[in-house]
């Protein structure tokens, strides 16, 4: 299966991005082959609805799970409609989270926030 | 005459000024465009209130006709649409009701349905018609309600006062667009000057004749008064920082109806505003 992670840059060495909808990149990681692919998030600069557009793009990659620190309700609506599971990342290291996911240590993200709608959120 | 009352932030006295000007007028229409938190009705306590829903158009997909081409999802600049598991998802609260998706759909799979976003209430308080716009909690934009409010101003009912939302954003622009004259309400502080300068820029941009009411006036320097003098802005009147006025207002009473002193102050202000509107209209025509 493939998993998706929002990332700060297109490198395994860089961190997980705190924002889902406005993350600069998404890592699409193949759990079987270990193949990694970074996709630019075309929704990052949207005036609105970034979460919806980003979620659509993640679903379109064929990923079956999303690993993210947080997720807004509109994005979660798209992700869940596509039957993807959303897991909460444990820290900002991409590799740590992949390893934790592999060994079943990540829990499902149960807090879906109402969305920041262009008002930051840090 | 249509007079809009505005200010750069909330709490400067827009509602105080517009409610009392309407109350001082022989025959007036008071329109509350502050649809996110309308409060003029609290003072007027209108009777014979009739409410009417305000709706916007939201796309509705016919799954039988949709072939999943995604032209609509790509077109929507607000990302209100997603196509998941062979189904179109519509995010109503993100939709700006532009109707573009309906036009662009090659399969004609999209139609529009009405979605209620708030209501307009009309009532009467003595010689004032009170019209209030109310946006439902959670809705993104009150502009459709303001358009609706201002489209159907009853004609031939005397002076029209538009109580604007605070600030200088789109929702305020919509409220002042058709006004003949703008009254800017300002507080006597440096912060007040900053807010005044924002709405001053806005009314200049719209080419609206305007003047300032100085509210909460104390003894000593008034930075907003200085700003008006430096920028050649007409000062229409001054309202004192006064315990009597504060008490009346806090109790939801209309000062111009309750107090001889304030009836005088607002009648005089109304006269100045009326004169200014008349001058502006003459210069304009």
XYZ file of N, CA, C and O in Angstrom, chain B residues 47-205:
636
model
N -42.231 46.660 15.678
C -43.469 45.874 15.757
C -43.870 45.431 14.357
O -43.341 45.934 13.376
N -44.840 44.549 14.303
C -45.356 43.999 13.030
C -44.208 43.468 12.171
O -44.100 43.773 10.982
N -43.335 42.694 12.805
C -42.139 42.208 12.092
C -42.497 41.068 11.126
O -43.189 40.117 11.503
N -42.054 41.230 9.901
C -42.237 40.191 8.886
C -40.841 39.710 8.464
O -39.970 40.532 8.176
N -40.616 38.414 8.464
C -39.295 37.882 8.106
C -39.352 37.144 6.770
O -40.382 36.575 6.408
N -38.242 37.218 6.076
C -38.162 36.571 4.762
C -36.771 35.959 4.629
O -35.771 36.616 4.938
N -36.696 34.729 4.155
C -35.395 34.066 4.001
C -34.590 34.673 2.859
O -35.156 35.118 1.875
N -33.267 34.656 3.014
C -32.375 35.025 1.905
C -31.637 33.752 1.498
O -31.094 33.043 2.353
N -31.649 33.468 0.210
C -31.011 32.235 -0.266
C -29.909 32.537 -1.279
O -29.882 33.612 -1.876
N -29.002 31.606 -1.411
C -27.994 31.665 -2.480
C -28.100 30.356 -3.266
O -28.741 29.406 -2.814
N -27.463 30.312 -4.427
C -27.520 29.122 -5.265
C -26.315 28.218 -4.990
O -25.177 28.708 -4.907
N -26.581 26.937 -4.856
C -25.547 25.932 -4.601
C -25.701 24.836 -5.664
O -26.828 24.465 -5.978
N -24.599 24.323 -6.223
C -24.751 23.295 -7.256
C -25.250 21.966 -6.695
O -24.951 21.601 -5.561
N -26.011 21.286 -7.527
C -26.542 19.973 -7.181
C -26.223 19.053 -8.357
O -26.546 19.374 -9.505
N -25.568 17.917 -8.078
C -25.132 17.034 -9.168
C -26.122 15.901 -9.387
O -26.651 15.332 -8.436
N -26.366 15.596 -10.643
C -27.153 14.424 -11.011
C -26.153 13.306 -11.307
O -25.465 13.319 -12.333
N -26.059 12.359 -10.377
C -25.029 11.314 -10.501
C -25.191 10.478 -11.762
O -24.221 9.942 -12.289
N -26.411 10.380 -12.244
C -26.669 9.612 -13.466
C -26.053 10.283 -14.683
O -25.617 9.605 -15.616
N -26.014 11.613 -14.669
C -25.497 12.335 -15.839
C -23.993 12.602 -15.742
O -23.304 12.702 -16.747
N -23.466 12.730 -14.502
C -22.056 13.079 -14.308
C -21.170 11.925 -14.790
O -21.360 10.781 -14.383
N -20.196 12.253 -15.655
C -19.292 11.195 -16.127
C -17.891 11.340 -15.529
O -16.953 10.681 -15.958
N -17.770 12.210 -14.536
C -16.502 12.317 -13.818
C -15.390 12.998 -14.584
O -14.210 12.745 -14.337
N -15.725 13.925 -15.482
C -14.685 14.594 -16.279
C -13.886 15.602 -15.436
O -12.791 15.984 -15.809
N -14.453 16.045 -14.328
C -13.802 16.955 -13.371
C -13.560 18.360 -13.910
O -12.751 19.101 -13.344
N -14.236 18.730 -14.959
C -14.074 20.107 -15.442
C -14.550 21.086 -14.366
O -13.986 22.161 -14.205
N -15.580 20.707 -13.636
C -16.120 21.598 -12.592
C -15.144 21.743 -11.427
O -14.924 22.854 -10.936
N -14.551 20.617 -10.992
C -13.636 20.707 -9.845
C -12.394 21.521 -10.215
O -11.877 22.273 -9.394
N -11.934 21.389 -11.469
C -10.776 22.179 -11.907
C -11.137 23.649 -12.050
O -10.324 24.532 -11.789
N -12.390 23.919 -12.445
C -12.805 25.302 -12.678
C -12.955 26.074 -11.371
O -12.605 27.261 -11.309
N -13.454 25.430 -10.329
C -13.827 26.151 -9.102
C -12.601 26.758 -8.418
O -11.751 26.064 -7.885
N -12.546 28.088 -8.410
C -11.400 28.787 -7.821
C -11.406 28.715 -6.298
O -10.430 29.035 -5.641
N -12.554 28.335 -5.743
C -12.659 28.267 -4.285
C -12.507 26.834 -3.782
O -12.621 26.580 -2.596
N -12.272 25.888 -4.717
C -12.113 24.474 -4.366
C -13.293 23.946 -3.559
O -13.112 23.231 -2.582
N -14.491 24.312 -3.994
C -15.682 23.857 -3.279
C -16.156 22.491 -3.749
O -17.114 21.960 -3.208
N -15.485 21.937 -4.766
C -15.927 20.660 -5.325
C -14.796 19.636 -5.296
O -13.632 19.981 -5.484
N -15.149 18.381 -5.035
C -14.183 17.284 -5.135
C -14.898 16.109 -5.780
O -16.124 15.986 -5.668
N -14.150 15.278 -6.474
C -14.747 14.101 -7.118
C -14.097 12.859 -6.539
O -12.920 12.579 -6.788
N -14.850 12.145 -5.709
C -14.313 11.017 -4.950
C -15.221 9.811 -5.135
O -16.447 9.943 -5.008
N -14.640 8.665 -5.392
C -15.411 7.422 -5.543
C -16.581 7.591 -6.501
O -17.707 7.201 -6.217
N -16.309 8.209 -7.637
C -17.312 8.420 -8.673
C -18.518 9.210 -8.189
O -19.650 8.985 -8.606
N -18.244 10.123 -7.258
C -19.317 10.995 -6.759
C -18.778 12.403 -6.595
O -17.647 12.584 -6.134
N -19.589 13.391 -6.963
C -19.179 14.777 -6.776
C -19.538 15.220 -5.358
O -20.688 15.084 -4.935
N -18.532 15.722 -4.637
C -18.795 16.262 -3.301
C -18.881 17.776 -3.414
O -18.024 18.403 -4.029
N -19.909 18.362 -2.839
C -20.066 19.826 -2.859
C -19.913 20.350 -1.434
O -20.614 19.902 -0.531
N -18.951 21.272 -1.252
C -18.768 21.884 0.063
C -19.519 23.219 0.071
O -18.998 24.247 -0.368
N -20.747 23.154 0.562
C -21.662 24.307 0.487
C -21.084 25.586 1.061
O -21.248 26.665 0.509
N -20.417 25.446 2.203
C -19.961 26.674 2.888
C -18.734 27.282 2.224
O -18.374 28.427 2.517
N -18.089 26.541 1.331
C -16.938 27.079 0.597
C -17.405 27.704 -0.728
O -16.765 28.599 -1.279
N -18.557 27.244 -1.217
C -19.101 27.719 -2.498
C -19.450 29.203 -2.429
O -20.021 29.673 -1.449
N -19.070 29.960 -3.465
C -19.380 31.392 -3.526
C -20.549 31.691 -4.465
O -20.774 32.825 -4.850
N -21.251 30.635 -4.872
C -22.467 30.791 -5.689
C -22.222 31.546 -6.990
O -23.061 32.329 -7.418
N -21.087 31.288 -7.635
C -20.811 31.999 -8.890
C -21.539 31.347 -10.069
O -21.749 31.973 -11.100
N -21.916 30.075 -9.923
C -22.656 29.397 -10.994
C -21.770 28.881 -12.125
O -22.271 28.305 -13.087
N -20.466 29.073 -12.014
C -19.535 28.681 -13.081
C -19.547 27.195 -13.370
O -19.509 26.781 -14.535
N -19.628 26.365 -12.338
C -19.593 24.911 -12.526
C -20.788 24.450 -13.350
O -20.670 23.542 -14.183
N -21.930 25.087 -13.119
C -23.146 24.707 -13.844
C -22.981 25.027 -15.333
O -23.351 24.246 -16.201
N -22.371 26.197 -15.614
C -22.167 26.613 -17.002
C -21.175 25.704 -17.721
O -21.325 25.401 -18.900
N -20.148 25.278 -16.983
C -19.027 24.582 -17.627
C -19.286 23.080 -17.823
O -18.630 22.454 -18.643
N -20.234 22.511 -17.095
C -20.453 21.047 -17.140
C -20.902 20.591 -18.536
O -21.982 20.949 -18.986
N -20.076 19.779 -19.218
C -20.446 19.350 -20.585
C -21.639 18.394 -20.591
O -22.352 18.298 -21.592
N -21.854 17.698 -19.465
C -22.940 16.709 -19.393
C -24.253 17.326 -18.913
O -25.244 16.618 -18.775
N -24.224 18.608 -18.610
C -25.388 19.268 -17.993
C -25.878 18.484 -16.766
O -27.075 18.291 -16.547
N -24.905 18.009 -15.983
C -25.237 17.204 -14.800
C -25.460 18.075 -13.562
O -25.895 17.579 -12.530
N -25.129 19.361 -13.679
C -25.263 20.228 -12.511
C -26.434 21.196 -12.672
O -26.602 21.821 -13.711
N -27.230 21.277 -11.614
C -28.280 22.295 -11.554
C -28.047 23.085 -10.277
O -27.116 22.781 -9.525
N -28.881 24.085 -10.032
C -28.705 24.863 -8.808
C -29.905 24.695 -7.898
O -31.031 24.596 -8.360
N -29.608 24.674 -6.616
C -30.705 24.660 -5.641
C -30.499 25.804 -4.665
O -29.371 26.316 -4.525
N -31.569 26.215 -4.013
C -31.480 27.319 -3.056
C -30.970 26.834 -1.720
O -31.362 25.772 -1.240
N -30.112 27.643 -1.129
C -29.658 27.354 0.231
C -29.891 28.614 1.062
O -29.445 29.706 0.672
N -30.573 28.488 2.181
C -30.858 29.656 3.030
C -29.621 30.026 3.834
O -29.019 29.167 4.471
N -29.227 31.304 3.773
C -28.054 31.737 4.543
C -28.423 32.750 5.635
O -27.584 33.116 6.453
N -29.668 33.198 5.633
C -30.066 34.160 6.655
C -31.440 34.705 6.349
O -32.173 34.108 5.557
N -31.771 35.826 6.974
C -33.092 36.401 6.701
C -33.098 37.916 6.832
O -32.150 38.517 7.350
N -34.182 38.475 6.300
C -34.400 39.918 6.426
C -35.679 40.110 7.217
O -36.685 39.470 6.928
N -35.599 40.970 8.241
C -36.788 41.256 9.041
C -37.185 42.699 8.837
O -36.348 43.597 8.919
N -38.480 42.914 8.587
C -38.978 44.281 8.429
C -40.014 44.552 9.492
O -40.899 43.722 9.723
N -39.908 45.703 10.124
C -40.883 46.075 11.132
C -40.979 47.587 11.232
O -40.344 48.316 10.455
N -41.789 48.065 12.167
C -42.017 49.493 12.309
C -41.798 49.912 13.754
O -42.190 49.199 14.680
N -41.135 51.059 13.940
C -40.954 51.623 15.269
C -41.272 53.107 15.164
O -40.480 53.868 14.613
N -42.466 53.478 15.644
C -42.974 54.851 15.467
C -42.876 55.257 14.002
O -43.413 54.562 13.131
N -42.107 56.330 13.688
C -42.094 56.809 12.291
C -40.944 56.196 11.491
O -40.649 56.604 10.381
N -40.311 55.172 12.062
C -39.143 54.566 11.393
C -39.463 53.141 10.932
O -39.962 52.321 11.707
N -39.198 52.878 9.654
C -39.250 51.500 9.165
C -37.913 50.867 9.487
O -36.870 51.406 9.106
N -37.932 49.750 10.134
C -36.691 49.099 10.559
C -36.497 47.821 9.744
O -37.343 46.929 9.762
N -35.383 47.774 9.003
C -35.093 46.606 8.173
C -33.762 46.019 8.623
O -32.746 46.709 8.646
N -33.782 44.764 9.004
C -32.598 44.128 9.595
C -32.164 42.926 8.771
O -32.989 42.076 8.449
N -30.884 42.871 8.456
C -30.328 41.700 7.773
C -29.653 40.810 8.797
O -28.918 41.296 9.653
N -29.911 39.519 8.717
C -29.326 38.579 9.686
C -28.676 37.423 8.930
O -29.330 36.710 8.177
N -27.386 37.257 9.152
C -26.646 36.151 8.532
C -26.616 34.984 9.509
O -26.302 35.176 10.688
N -26.937 33.785 9.036
C -26.892 32.619 9.926
C -25.454 32.344 10.370
O -24.521 32.525 9.584
N -25.308 31.889 11.602
C -23.986 31.565 12.147
C -23.321 30.492 11.281
O -23.975 29.537 10.875
N -22.037 30.704 10.989
C -21.286 29.705 10.229
C -21.238 29.986 8.736
O -20.451 29.370 8.024
N -22.075 30.919 8.253
C -22.037 31.239 6.824
C -20.839 32.137 6.527
O -20.447 32.966 7.360
N -20.296 31.993 5.308
C -19.044 32.674 4.984
C -19.224 34.145 4.660
O -18.416 34.984 5.064
N -20.286 34.499 3.939
C -20.377 35.878 3.472
C -21.779 36.442 3.608
O -22.761 35.816 3.203
N -21.860 37.665 4.142
C -23.141 38.340 4.302
C -23.518 39.188 3.107
O -24.583 39.808 3.088
N -22.654 39.213 2.089
C -22.896 40.097 0.947
C -24.239 39.827 0.248
O -24.957 40.779 -0.060
N -24.625 38.551 0.037
C -25.940 38.335 -0.588
C -27.086 38.958 0.215
O -28.064 39.427 -0.359
N -26.949 38.979 1.532
C -28.008 39.565 2.369
C -28.025 41.084 2.205
O -29.079 41.702 2.080
N -26.835 41.699 2.154
C -26.762 43.154 1.991
C -27.304 43.570 0.624
O -28.073 44.526 0.510
N -26.941 42.814 -0.413
C -27.482 43.104 -1.760
C -29.004 43.086 -1.707
O -29.663 43.983 -2.234
N -29.533 42.059 -1.065
C -30.966 41.898 -0.943
C -31.609 43.054 -0.170
O -32.643 43.595 -0.570
N -30.958 43.466 0.920
C -31.466 44.569 1.753
C -31.559 45.859 0.938
O -32.546 46.588 1.017
N -30.485 46.138 0.180
C -30.385 47.446 -0.476
C -31.147 47.484 -1.801
O -31.455 48.558 -2.305
N -31.446 46.281 -2.347
C -32.209 46.238 -3.591
C -33.637 46.699 -3.375
O -34.274 47.214 -4.274
N -34.151 46.406 -2.187
C -35.574 46.720 -2.014
C -35.817 47.749 -0.941
O -36.611 47.564 -0.040
N -35.088 48.853 -1.046
C -35.367 49.965 -0.152
C -36.716 50.549 -0.577
O -36.913 50.858 -1.740
N -37.648 50.657 0.361
C -38.940 51.218 -0.020
C -38.773 52.684 -0.442
O -38.081 53.441 0.231
N -39.335 53.052 -1.563
C -39.150 54.429 -2.032
C -40.205 55.338 -1.395
O -41.289 54.887 -1.017
N -39.845 56.596 -1.280
C -40.777 57.592 -0.762
C -41.061 57.467 0.722
O -42.162 57.726 1.183
N -40.092 56.991 1.475
C -40.298 56.911 2.926
C -39.297 57.760 3.686
O -38.800 57.370 4.729
N -38.966 58.888 3.130
C -38.113 59.818 3.854
C -36.648 59.436 3.810
O -36.167 58.839 2.852
N -35.961 59.796 4.886
C -34.512 59.608 4.944
C -34.153 58.140 5.149
O -34.750 57.464 5.978
N -33.135 57.690 4.415
C -32.696 56.305 4.553
C -31.320 56.277 5.224
O -30.395 56.950 4.762
N -31.215 55.529 6.310
C -29.936 55.410 7.014
C -29.458 53.966 6.961
O -30.187 53.051 7.348
N -28.232 53.794 6.467
C -27.656 52.463 6.343
C -26.589 52.293 7.419
O -25.574 52.979 7.409
N -26.866 51.400 8.367
C -25.919 51.101 9.449
C -24.981 50.012 8.914
O -25.392 48.875 8.702
N -23.709 50.383 8.655
C -22.779 49.476 7.976
C -22.099 48.513 8.946
O -22.015 48.788 10.133
N -21.546 47.416 8.420
C -20.684 46.573 9.250
C -19.390 47.339 9.560
O -19.059 48.288 8.842
N -18.658 46.950 10.602
C -17.411 47.653 10.907
C -16.313 47.317 9.898
O -16.374 46.285 9.235
N -15.324 48.201 9.811
C -14.169 47.931 8.957
C -14.296 48.550 7.589
O -15.101 49.472 7.372
N -13.478 48.058 6.647
C -13.477 48.640 5.299
C -13.376 47.549 4.241
O -12.882 47.773 3.154
N -13.846 46.354 4.574
C -13.739 45.223 3.638
C -14.933 45.185 2.673
O -15.789 46.057 2.703
N -14.970 44.137 1.848
C -15.995 43.989 0.790
C -17.414 44.242 1.301
O -18.225 44.876 0.633
N -17.689 43.734 2.468
C -19.040 43.805 3.024
C -19.435 45.271 3.286
O -20.598 45.651 3.165
N -18.445 46.117 3.605
C -18.707 47.549 3.804
C -18.870 48.232 2.442
O -19.757 49.064 2.254
N -18.011 47.831 1.493
C -18.110 48.413 0.140
C -19.506 48.179 -0.425
O -20.102 49.062 -1.030
N -20.019 46.949 -0.229
C -21.355 46.617 -0.720
C -22.401 47.516 -0.046
O -23.341 47.958 -0.697
N -22.184 47.829 1.226
C -23.165 48.614 1.983
C -23.189 50.086 1.576
O -24.224 50.736 1.666
N -22.041 50.624 1.145
C -21.992 52.065 0.826
C -22.136 52.335 -0.674
O -22.258 53.490 -1.089
N -22.111 51.269 -1.482
C -22.052 51.397 -2.934
C -23.082 52.378 -3.503
O -22.761 53.191 -4.366
N -24.305 52.295 -3.025
C -25.363 53.132 -3.586
C -25.722 54.316 -2.699
O -26.721 54.992 -2.933
N -24.918 54.565 -1.681
C -25.236 55.664 -0.762
C -24.943 57.010 -1.423
O -24.020 57.136 -2.224
N -25.762 58.030 -1.085
C -25.516 59.384 -1.594
C -24.454 60.080 -0.754
O -23.785 61.001 -1.215
N -24.346 59.643 0.505
C -23.459 60.339 1.430
C -22.983 59.360 2.497
O -23.711 58.443 2.886
N -21.741 59.552 2.958
C -21.199 58.681 3.998
C -20.866 59.478 5.257
O -20.159 60.482 5.183
N -21.375 59.001 6.390
C -21.036 59.588 7.685
C -20.029 58.663 8.357
O -20.307 57.484 8.578
N -18.839 59.182 8.649
C -17.803 58.388 9.306
C -17.818 58.721 10.791
O -17.768 59.896 11.162
N -17.901 57.709 11.621
C -17.929 57.945 13.070
C -16.539 57.629 13.626
O -15.965 56.592 13.317
N -16.008 58.564 14.439
C -14.625 58.405 14.911
C -14.495 58.637 16.404
O -15.183 59.475 16.987
N -13.595 57.890 17.005
C -13.279 58.031 18.432
C -12.085 58.968 18.625
O -11.222 59.046 17.737
N -11.998 59.626 19.782
C -10.919 60.606 20.006
C -9.619 59.980 20.494
O -9.069 60.388 21.526
N -9.122 58.977 19.806
C -7.858 58.337 20.208
C -6.979 58.160 18.971
O -7.462 58.261 17.849
N -5.697 57.839 19.187
C -4.793 57.595 18.064
C -5.240 56.358 17.289
O -5.187 56.313 16.072
N -5.693 55.366 18.032
C -6.233 54.154 17.422
C -7.446 54.528 16.559
O -7.614 54.041 15.442
N -8.267 55.425 17.117
C -9.438 55.909 16.384
C -9.057 56.592 15.083
O -9.741 56.449 14.071
N -7.955 57.352 15.102
C -7.489 58.049 13.897
C -7.101 57.025 12.826
O -7.422 57.180 11.652
N -6.418 55.966 13.268
C -6.006 54.930 12.327
C -7.236 54.321 11.639
O -7.285 54.181 10.421
N -8.245 53.993 12.449
C -9.469 53.399 11.893
C -10.208 54.376 10.995
O -10.759 54.005 9.970
N -10.207 55.638 11.408
C -10.860 56.672 10.597
C -10.170 56.796 9.241
O -10.826 56.915 8.207
N -8.832 56.718 9.258
C -8.106 56.881 7.994
C -8.425 55.738 7.028
O -8.467 55.929 5.819
N -8.702 54.539 7.565
C -9.055 53.400 6.707
C -10.365 53.646 5.965
O -10.463 53.460 4.756
N -11.395 54.079 6.721
C -12.688 54.320 6.058
C -12.651 55.592 5.220
O -13.343 55.698 4.218
N -11.807 56.543 5.622
C -11.649 57.757 4.822
C -11.092 57.396 3.446
O -11.579 57.867 2.410
N -10.059 56.535 3.428
C -9.502 56.057 2.154
C -10.578 55.372 1.315
O -10.644 55.536 0.100
N -11.402 54.583 1.999
C -12.441 53.829 1.282
C -13.457 54.762 0.618
O -13.764 54.599 -0.565
N -13.963 55.745 1.358
C -14.991 56.621 0.770
C -14.397 57.505 -0.334
O -15.080 57.841 -1.301
N -13.086 57.826 -0.206
C -12.423 58.584 -1.279
C -12.339 57.720 -2.541
O -12.592 58.172 -3.646
N -11.958 56.444 -2.328
C -11.845 55.499 -3.440
C -13.174 55.359 -4.180
O -13.219 55.259 -5.401
